[in-house]
Amino acid sequence: MLSFRTAIPRRQEVTLGVAGLVTFLVVWQLVAVSGWIKPQFLPTPGAVLAAFWRLFTEAGFAGDIAISVGRVWFAFFLAVIIAVPLGLLMSSYRAIGAFFEPFIDFIRYLPVPALVPLLIIWFGVGEASKIAVLWMGTFFQLVLLINEDTKRVPREYIESGLTLGANQWQVMRDIICPAALPNMVDNLRITLGWCWTYLIIAEIVAASSGVGHVIWSLRRFVKTPEVMAGIIAIGIIGLLTDQAFRLLHRRAFVYLDR
Amino acid sequence: MSYLSLQDVSKTFRTATGDVEAVAPLSLHIVQGEIVTFLGPSGCGKTTLMRMVGGLERPTTGQILLDGQPLGGPDRRRGMVFQSYAAFPWLTVAGNIRAGLRYRPGISRSEQADQIARLIDLVGLTGFEDSYTSRISGGMRQRVAIARTLAADPDVLLMDEPFGALDALTREHLQTQLMRINRTEGKTTIFVTHDVEEAILLAHRTLVFSARPARVIEDIDVSTLLPPAARDTETRDQPAFLDLRKRIQTVLRQEHHEGSKADVA
Ligand SMILES: Nc1ncnc2c1ncn2[C@@H]1O[C@H](COP(=O)(O)OP(=O)(O)OP(=O)(O)O)[C@@H](O)[C@H]1O
Ligand SMILES: [Mg+2]
């Protein structure tokens, strides 16, 4: 049954995935109804589902999700359009890399939550500070990841391009970018996941809307089912985004043997 | 009537552990359309020499002239085929060849299509136009790389052990194919190999190098001994071929021996 590093049929894969989820839910249900833990700490899955429903029908949760998703995507977009060209230039021209690397490395190690107070002083409690937190959290990581991805493009590809008559810009556009793209998309997918972490921090500290804000304000009334429903909603959004990226990856890079 | 000239070209790599003289000052003259094969002990500097001709490595001393003009960095005039298959995996066979035509000025769309069809036929990949190069064999990938390089229409073709990683049968097949391609294309070519038979079969002229730093120790006019137009797979059995092979192997063995002595000293 357990064969080492061997593919299993797709149906078996799906069945096992569902079985894992169901087991988790059953254990949760058993623990919740056993009375070991008070319901205000651990409500049943059913109670959380009901809370989920209430959030959408009574509390306008969909609007908060839309706001949060919008913040994540906008900040992520701002990070990507600067990080990709900069990472590419840093790996292409040693001088540019040498100039930026120490600085970016330093900022990368600053914990984003520690920057939140400073960013609120600078940008206030409005949208700008949230975008700034997300941007700070992803941009610097992303630059270094793109830098690595483009650095790893085999030298033969680049030298082939040059001896086919491409100039430096053409090599970057026609060879380095397509060669590094699959890894870049993977790294975008991973950094977009981090964005959600920083978003919730930003929305808890200072916001009047968004998923993080909703969860945090429900906490005050110890509405545990709603808090858990909110957390699960984030998980679902993350999962869907991740799957969308994976699908895009499979469709766009059919030439990769996986 | 020298077309490609190397004048006192040398290369010393400066590394953290000291200088490595890969190529000693060396002069070499190659006429237009000539196919020159390089043989020599491993690590003697053949790749370095070829990369200098390709503009991928800057000579420490000396200069390289093409048609009387000094050469600099890499460009379309010197096409390169690498040992590691450098066909672009994100492109199909036809896409790779199109990449070779892409930077040639003044090629119309219909001309492009004609050239792609001609080159695919030339390297025997008809029927695989739309296959991604990650899905074809190593030998086929190397043929894609050769066709792509020819597509750019370089003045000089540089091949560094292009068949080095292939199995013996595939290699023999590609050698025969390359003999035919050479006859139709007539490109000035430098071909580096470890395989003595390959070096003779493909060559108009074979240069045997010493252990590092590379010097030419034998310069053999293979064309006179074995007329290129008459060569085929059976050439391997001809007495002239066997004599030549033996002669080169003796020199190489001698040189390998010298090289090992130098390593110990
Ligand atoms: N970039 C480099 N930096 C330092 N030393 C180098 C570099 N490239 C090559 N060398 C050294 O120069 C020498 C010649 O290398 P080269 O690759 O040209 O040999 P070769 O004749 O092509 O060998 P092989 O037959 O094994 O391919 C070797 O000792 C190698 O270690
Ligand atoms: Mg070599």
XYZ file of C-alpha atoms and ligand atoms in Angstrom:
555
model
C 0.000 0.000 0.000
C 2.787 2.435 0.841
C 5.089 2.245 -2.171
C 8.106 4.500 -1.866
C 8.109 7.603 -4.125
C 5.653 6.152 -6.615
C 2.637 7.879 -8.149
C -0.812 6.666 -7.072
C -4.024 6.781 -9.134
C -5.810 10.138 -9.144
C -8.981 8.647 -7.619
C -7.067 7.163 -4.748
C -5.392 10.512 -4.180
C -8.738 12.330 -3.981
C -10.286 9.650 -1.760
C -7.377 9.845 0.671
C -7.564 13.651 0.768
C -11.294 13.555 1.574
C -10.737 10.813 4.149
C -8.129 12.976 5.902
C -10.533 15.912 6.119
C -13.421 13.765 7.314
C -11.270 12.166 10.013
C -10.298 15.617 11.235
C -13.951 16.704 11.389
C -15.058 13.526 13.182
C -12.335 13.858 15.830
C -13.253 17.515 16.285
C -16.937 16.647 16.674
C -16.190 13.875 19.183
C -13.962 16.091 21.287
C -16.485 18.952 21.163
C -19.474 16.886 22.304
C -17.517 14.893 24.888
C -17.673 17.812 27.306
C -13.901 17.850 27.968
C -13.657 21.320 26.532
C -16.258 24.058 27.066
C -18.198 25.038 23.915
C -17.044 28.638 24.245
C -13.513 27.349 23.639
C -14.287 24.592 21.172
C -17.685 24.738 19.432
C -18.819 21.835 17.268
C -18.202 21.862 13.489
C -21.943 22.355 13.056
C -21.912 25.486 15.230
C -19.023 26.879 13.221
C -20.859 26.162 9.991
C -23.932 27.974 11.307
C -21.731 30.903 12.334
C -20.233 30.892 8.855
C -23.708 31.225 7.413
C -24.622 34.026 9.842
C -21.463 35.927 8.978
C -22.445 36.066 5.342
C -26.196 36.629 5.732
C -26.250 38.978 8.739
C -22.811 40.566 9.052
C -21.993 41.308 5.415
C -18.826 39.201 5.569
C -18.605 38.969 1.775
C -17.898 42.692 1.675
C -15.067 42.311 4.169
C -13.605 39.454 2.163
C -13.741 41.577 -0.979
C -11.933 44.402 0.817
C -9.240 42.064 2.153
C -8.720 40.326 -1.190
C -8.504 43.731 -2.855
C -5.830 44.888 -0.398
C -3.795 41.717 -0.856
C -3.900 41.790 -4.624
C -3.212 45.496 -4.930
C -0.190 45.387 -2.607
C 1.023 42.174 -4.221
C 0.722 43.693 -7.671
C 2.742 46.726 -6.561
C 5.410 44.427 -5.143
C 5.576 42.245 -8.256
C 5.851 44.983 -10.870
C 8.880 46.429 -9.101
C 10.448 43.221 -7.769
C 10.511 41.295 -11.054
C 12.442 43.853 -13.126
C 14.707 44.722 -10.201
C 15.510 41.069 -9.434
C 16.229 40.476 -13.115
C 18.533 43.498 -13.328
C 20.332 42.500 -10.135
C 21.181 39.084 -11.535
C 22.052 40.448 -14.975
C 24.357 43.238 -13.869
C 26.664 42.437 -10.999
C 27.023 46.142 -10.121
C 23.268 46.550 -9.606
C 23.175 43.354 -7.547
C 26.093 44.478 -5.397
C 24.412 47.840 -4.798
C 21.033 46.508 -3.649
C 21.763 43.126 -2.066
C 23.072 44.159 1.388
C 20.299 46.720 1.828
C 17.522 44.357 0.791
C 18.983 41.552 2.868
C 18.907 43.819 5.914
C 15.297 44.883 5.452
C 14.272 41.320 4.745
C 15.257 40.336 8.245
C 13.151 43.004 9.925
C 9.991 41.336 11.275
C 7.032 42.900 9.524
C 4.882 43.222 12.696
C 7.637 45.388 14.157
C 7.257 47.763 11.229
C 3.514 48.198 11.678
C 3.699 51.008 14.285
C 6.181 52.908 12.151
C 4.110 52.461 9.012
C 1.012 53.706 10.840
C 2.922 56.804 11.944
C 3.969 57.380 8.357
C 0.811 56.453 6.504
C -1.963 56.846 9.105
C -4.656 54.277 9.783
C -6.189 54.387 6.293
C -5.669 52.073 3.326
C -2.138 53.299 2.644
C -0.667 51.819 5.821
C -2.209 48.414 5.126
C -0.850 48.381 1.596
C 2.530 49.478 2.963
C 2.643 46.620 5.479
C 1.811 44.053 2.813
C 4.244 45.584 0.377
C 7.066 45.643 2.927
C 6.347 42.039 3.803
C 6.512 40.718 0.268
C 8.578 43.051 -1.887
C 11.979 42.430 -0.327
C 11.526 38.686 -0.174
C 10.305 38.635 -3.730
C 13.240 40.637 -5.127
C 15.700 38.131 -3.723
C 13.655 35.158 -4.928
C 13.395 36.565 -8.464
C 17.099 37.382 -8.334
C 17.831 33.736 -7.488
C 15.423 32.373 -10.111
C 16.979 34.420 -12.892
C 20.505 33.658 -11.672
C 19.817 29.956 -11.987
C 19.051 30.140 -15.722
C 21.716 27.873 -17.286
C 24.661 29.769 -18.718
C 24.374 27.798 -21.978
C 20.927 29.257 -22.666
C 22.225 32.782 -22.256
C 25.362 32.157 -24.293
C 23.266 30.468 -26.989
C 21.163 33.615 -27.159
C 24.185 35.888 -27.426
C 25.739 33.789 -30.198
C 22.418 33.722 -32.057
C 22.735 37.489 -32.233
C 20.466 38.622 -29.403
C 21.539 41.728 -27.491
C 21.435 41.912 -23.689
C 17.835 43.129 -23.555
C 16.716 40.487 -26.002
C 18.452 37.818 -23.936
C 16.615 39.027 -20.828
C 13.268 39.184 -22.607
C 13.475 36.114 -24.826
C 15.614 33.746 -22.763
C 16.037 34.625 -19.082
C 12.366 35.493 -18.525
C 10.804 32.424 -20.142
C 13.490 30.157 -18.668
C 12.910 31.456 -15.133
C 9.149 31.899 -15.412
C 7.994 28.552 -13.977
C 10.049 29.092 -10.823
C 8.977 32.711 -10.654
C 5.294 31.756 -10.744
C 5.924 29.249 -7.961
C 7.566 31.925 -5.869
C 4.736 34.368 -6.547
C 2.310 31.761 -5.302
C 4.276 31.305 -2.093
C 4.729 35.022 -1.392
C 1.069 35.700 -2.057
C 0.380 33.280 0.804
C 2.563 35.351 3.126
C 0.595 38.427 2.109
C -2.418 37.013 3.919
C -0.481 36.653 7.148
C 0.600 40.282 7.040
C -2.872 41.420 6.029
C -4.475 39.931 9.111
C -1.837 41.580 11.317
C -2.465 44.922 9.646
C -6.240 44.587 9.873
C -6.134 43.582 13.538
C -3.974 46.533 14.523
C -5.794 49.251 12.664
C -8.795 48.740 10.438
C -12.532 49.175 10.380
C -13.141 46.594 7.693
C -11.671 43.387 6.299
C -11.476 39.794 7.474
C -8.873 40.471 10.176
C -10.918 43.307 11.620
C -14.068 41.149 11.733
C -12.314 38.298 13.523
C -10.722 40.636 16.011
C -13.944 42.477 16.897
C -15.884 39.195 17.315
C -13.239 38.047 19.768
C -14.351 40.772 22.166
C -17.760 39.111 22.487
C -16.169 35.651 22.737
C -18.084 34.577 19.651
C -15.792 31.590 19.196
C -17.823 29.945 16.373
C -17.683 33.170 14.341
C -13.964 33.644 15.022
C -13.284 30.097 13.852
C -15.527 30.589 10.825
C -13.524 33.698 9.924
C -10.241 31.819 10.217
C -11.599 28.994 8.083
C -12.709 31.532 5.474
C -9.121 32.763 5.211
C -7.962 29.187 4.803
C -10.456 28.596 2.010
C -9.473 31.785 0.173
C -5.810 30.775 0.481
C -6.502 27.288 -0.780
C -8.484 28.543 -3.784
C -5.801 31.073 -4.733
C -3.115 28.451 -4.407
C -5.040 25.992 -6.567
C -5.644 28.704 -9.173
C -1.898 29.363 -9.327
C -1.144 25.661 -9.619
C -3.659 25.296 -12.421
C -2.138 28.275 -14.219
C 1.294 26.699 -13.748
C 0.201 23.388 -15.240
C -1.579 25.065 -18.168
C 1.132 27.594 -18.968
C 4.118 25.277 -18.604
C 2.939 22.108 -20.270
C 6.495 21.434 -21.403
C 7.627 20.739 -17.834
C 7.596 17.050 -17.080
C 6.173 16.639 -13.651
C 44.077 32.941 -47.429
C 43.368 32.929 -43.748
C 39.749 33.619 -42.792
C 39.837 33.064 -39.049
C 43.159 33.983 -37.445
C 44.306 33.629 -33.901
C 47.405 35.702 -33.258
C 49.425 34.913 -30.126
C 46.224 34.210 -28.258
C 46.620 33.045 -24.673
C 44.397 32.721 -21.648
C 45.293 32.777 -17.994
C 42.496 32.390 -15.460
C 43.050 34.246 -12.227
C 41.540 32.198 -9.454
C 41.555 32.357 -5.664
C 44.097 29.544 -5.605
C 46.428 31.119 -8.149
C 46.739 31.644 -11.877
C 45.852 28.869 -14.297
C 47.432 29.162 -17.723
C 44.823 27.377 -19.850
C 46.165 28.353 -23.283
C 49.785 29.323 -24.003
C 50.347 31.999 -26.682
C 49.137 30.294 -29.816
C 48.688 31.291 -33.439
C 46.306 29.528 -35.752
C 44.971 30.175 -39.217
C 41.821 28.650 -40.619
C 40.656 29.159 -44.211
C 37.058 29.792 -45.185
C 34.917 26.670 -45.266
C 37.510 24.599 -43.450
C 36.395 22.125 -40.795
C 39.005 21.869 -38.074
C 38.707 19.348 -35.273
C 40.491 19.778 -31.946
C 41.800 16.785 -30.023
C 43.761 16.855 -26.808
C 43.982 15.623 -23.243
C 41.168 16.555 -20.893
C 41.648 19.955 -19.315
C 44.236 21.095 -21.866
C 42.308 24.228 -22.836
C 40.258 23.275 -25.936
C 37.006 24.645 -24.572
C 38.735 27.810 -23.437
C 40.232 28.311 -26.902
C 36.864 27.790 -28.552
C 35.081 30.098 -26.124
C 37.617 32.802 -26.941
C 36.822 32.422 -30.636
C 33.126 32.659 -29.737
C 33.724 35.869 -27.783
C 32.525 34.230 -24.571
C 35.961 34.489 -22.994
C 38.352 37.392 -23.462
C 41.911 36.431 -24.459
C 44.574 37.463 -21.934
C 46.912 38.317 -24.784
C 46.702 38.389 -28.564
C 43.787 38.939 -30.862
C 41.380 36.985 -33.022
C 40.548 38.174 -36.534
C 37.624 37.179 -38.696
C 38.007 38.162 -42.329
C 40.685 40.619 -41.238
C 38.585 42.306 -38.546
C 39.352 41.990 -34.840
C 36.615 40.155 -32.928
C 35.102 41.177 -29.601
C 32.215 39.804 -27.547
C 29.703 37.218 -28.737
C 27.523 37.914 -31.775
C 25.745 36.193 -34.654
C 28.933 35.688 -36.662
C 30.079 32.853 -34.416
C 27.461 30.236 -33.620
C 27.943 27.880 -30.705
C 26.726 24.340 -30.024
C 27.308 23.178 -26.454
C 27.823 19.697 -25.065
C 24.936 20.119 -22.625
C 21.845 20.282 -24.776
C 21.052 23.975 -24.870
C 17.802 23.639 -26.836
C 15.258 25.880 -25.080
C 12.797 23.619 -23.228
C 9.988 26.185 -23.278
C 9.937 26.157 -27.077
C 9.014 23.484 -29.563
C 11.457 22.139 -32.137
C 10.199 24.675 -34.682
C 10.159 27.394 -32.012
C 13.806 26.761 -31.227
C 14.773 27.101 -34.856
C 12.700 30.255 -35.125
C 14.710 31.602 -32.172
C 17.792 31.203 -34.367
C 16.211 33.244 -37.164
C 14.798 35.866 -34.853
C 17.794 38.184 -34.662
C 18.635 38.048 -38.349
C 17.704 41.286 -40.005
C 15.326 41.369 -42.955
C 13.798 37.905 -42.889
C 10.156 37.890 -43.916
C 7.556 35.598 -42.363
C 7.339 33.356 -45.391
C 11.112 33.146 -45.606
C 11.140 32.179 -41.930
C 8.701 29.361 -42.526
C 10.766 28.132 -45.496
C 13.983 28.204 -43.503
C 12.422 26.362 -40.561
C 11.095 23.653 -42.871
C 14.445 23.359 -44.662
C 16.444 23.076 -41.420
C 14.061 20.600 -39.822
C 14.452 18.471 -42.900
C 18.231 18.947 -42.897
C 18.618 17.592 -39.362
C 16.013 14.878 -39.926
C 13.385 16.038 -37.435
C 10.402 16.118 -39.777
C 7.283 15.185 -37.828
C 8.607 16.601 -34.558
C 8.073 20.294 -35.400
C 5.561 20.809 -32.614
C 7.201 18.660 -29.940
C 8.637 20.405 -26.929
C 12.349 19.749 -26.645
C 11.875 18.462 -23.100
C 9.955 15.565 -24.613
C 12.539 14.396 -27.181
C 15.751 12.395 -26.806
C 19.189 13.864 -26.170
C 20.326 13.175 -29.718
C 17.271 14.934 -31.112
C 17.783 17.868 -28.787
C 21.325 18.248 -30.030
C 20.074 18.233 -33.626
C 17.659 21.012 -32.655
C 20.594 22.983 -31.233
C 22.569 22.453 -34.449
C 19.628 23.506 -36.636
C 19.031 26.564 -34.450
C 22.670 27.600 -34.756
C 22.571 27.124 -38.529
C 19.378 29.194 -38.643
C 21.315 32.214 -37.392
C 23.614 31.740 -40.409
C 26.925 32.288 -38.570
C 30.219 32.722 -40.420
C 31.914 30.293 -38.065
C 30.381 27.267 -36.383
C 31.807 26.287 -32.984
C 30.951 22.893 -31.571
C 32.232 21.757 -28.195
C 31.882 17.979 -27.860
C 28.311 18.160 -29.151
C 27.962 14.380 -29.212
C 29.950 13.752 -26.033
C 26.963 12.752 -23.915
C 25.338 10.449 -26.488
C 25.449 6.672 -26.758
C 27.747 5.170 -29.398
C 25.068 4.332 -31.987
C 23.313 7.681 -31.798
C 26.672 9.374 -32.016
C 27.598 7.451 -35.156
C 24.272 8.370 -36.707
C 24.742 12.040 -35.918
C 28.313 11.994 -37.231
C 27.095 10.688 -40.568
C 24.363 13.293 -40.580
C 26.824 16.052 -39.722
C 29.160 14.981 -42.552
C 26.255 15.520 -44.932
C 25.239 18.823 -43.309
C 28.833 20.039 -43.558
C 28.850 19.311 -47.279
C 25.640 21.236 -47.926
C 26.312 24.164 -45.574
C 30.054 24.555 -46.142
C 30.540 26.515 -42.914
C 33.917 27.247 -41.395
C 33.831 24.998 -38.354
C 35.782 24.261 -35.191
C 34.750 20.987 -33.613
C 36.126 19.833 -30.262
C 35.971 16.139 -29.440
C 37.570 13.390 -27.366
C 36.731 10.779 -29.968
C 39.630 10.223 -32.377
C 37.427 8.582 -35.032
C 34.970 11.446 -34.888
C 37.814 13.937 -35.163
C 39.072 12.285 -38.364
C 35.702 11.569 -39.974
C 34.426 15.110 -39.723
C 37.648 16.987 -40.347
C 39.375 18.677 -43.195
C 42.131 19.241 -40.714
C 42.814 17.936 -37.223
C 44.804 19.703 -34.539
C 46.184 17.701 -31.647
C 46.930 19.732 -28.539
C 49.440 19.210 -25.765
C 48.529 18.943 -22.096
C 47.758 22.280 -20.433
C 48.686 24.949 -21.411
C 47.471 24.045 -24.892
C 49.994 24.085 -27.738
C 49.459 22.508 -31.163
C 51.616 19.380 -31.348
C 50.182 17.904 -34.556
C 48.506 19.648 -37.459
C 47.148 16.998 -39.804
C 45.762 17.662 -43.267
C 43.035 15.013 -43.199
C 41.449 16.143 -46.505
C 44.441 14.980 -48.518
C 44.513 11.593 -46.836
C 40.747 11.070 -46.938
C 38.869 13.219 -49.480
C 35.808 14.611 -47.619
C 33.433 14.178 -50.569
C 34.019 10.400 -50.571
C 33.532 9.854 -46.836
C 30.718 7.786 -45.401
C 30.185 5.317 -42.583
C 32.488 2.791 -44.277
C 35.386 5.237 -44.232
C 36.118 3.910 -40.749
C 37.407 0.664 -42.316
C 39.774 2.213 -44.872
C 43.514 1.679 -44.339
C 44.225 5.417 -44.568
C 41.703 6.000 -41.778
C 43.118 3.262 -39.580
C 46.688 4.504 -40.075
C 45.695 8.013 -39.160
C 43.783 6.868 -36.112
C 46.770 4.912 -34.900
C 49.107 7.840 -35.462
C 46.899 10.220 -33.493
C 46.315 7.769 -30.692
C 50.051 7.309 -30.252
C 50.574 11.053 -29.992
C 47.678 11.410 -27.546
C 48.916 8.562 -25.363
C 52.359 10.115 -25.278
C 50.839 13.460 -24.339
C 48.603 11.929 -21.688
C 51.697 10.335 -20.205
C 53.552 13.681 -20.210
C 50.514 15.324 -18.631
C 50.381 12.831 -15.763
C 54.111 13.257 -15.159
C 53.610 17.032 -14.972
C 50.749 16.526 -12.497
C 52.941 14.490 -10.178
C 55.868 16.910 -10.334
N 36.463 29.946 -15.675
C 37.578 29.305 -15.293
N 38.245 29.679 -14.181
C 39.357 29.040 -13.802
N 39.932 28.034 -14.461
C 39.331 27.608 -15.568
C 38.117 28.220 -16.054
N 37.740 27.583 -17.184
C 38.661 26.637 -17.396
N 39.622 26.649 -16.446
C 40.792 25.771 -16.375
O 41.480 25.868 -17.604
C 41.939 24.612 -17.999
C 41.452 24.288 -19.389
O 40.052 24.074 -19.330
P 39.191 23.708 -20.619
O 37.800 23.554 -20.159
O 39.456 24.685 -21.673
O 39.802 22.297 -21.003
P 39.317 21.275 -22.134
O 40.470 20.997 -22.990
O 38.086 21.770 -22.792
O 38.997 20.002 -21.246
P 37.927 18.846 -21.538
O 38.516 18.028 -22.646
O 37.891 18.073 -20.250
O 36.643 19.485 -21.885
C 41.505 23.617 -16.955
O 42.594 23.368 -16.082
C 40.385 24.319 -16.233
O 40.349 23.933 -14.897
Mg 36.067 21.091 -22.833
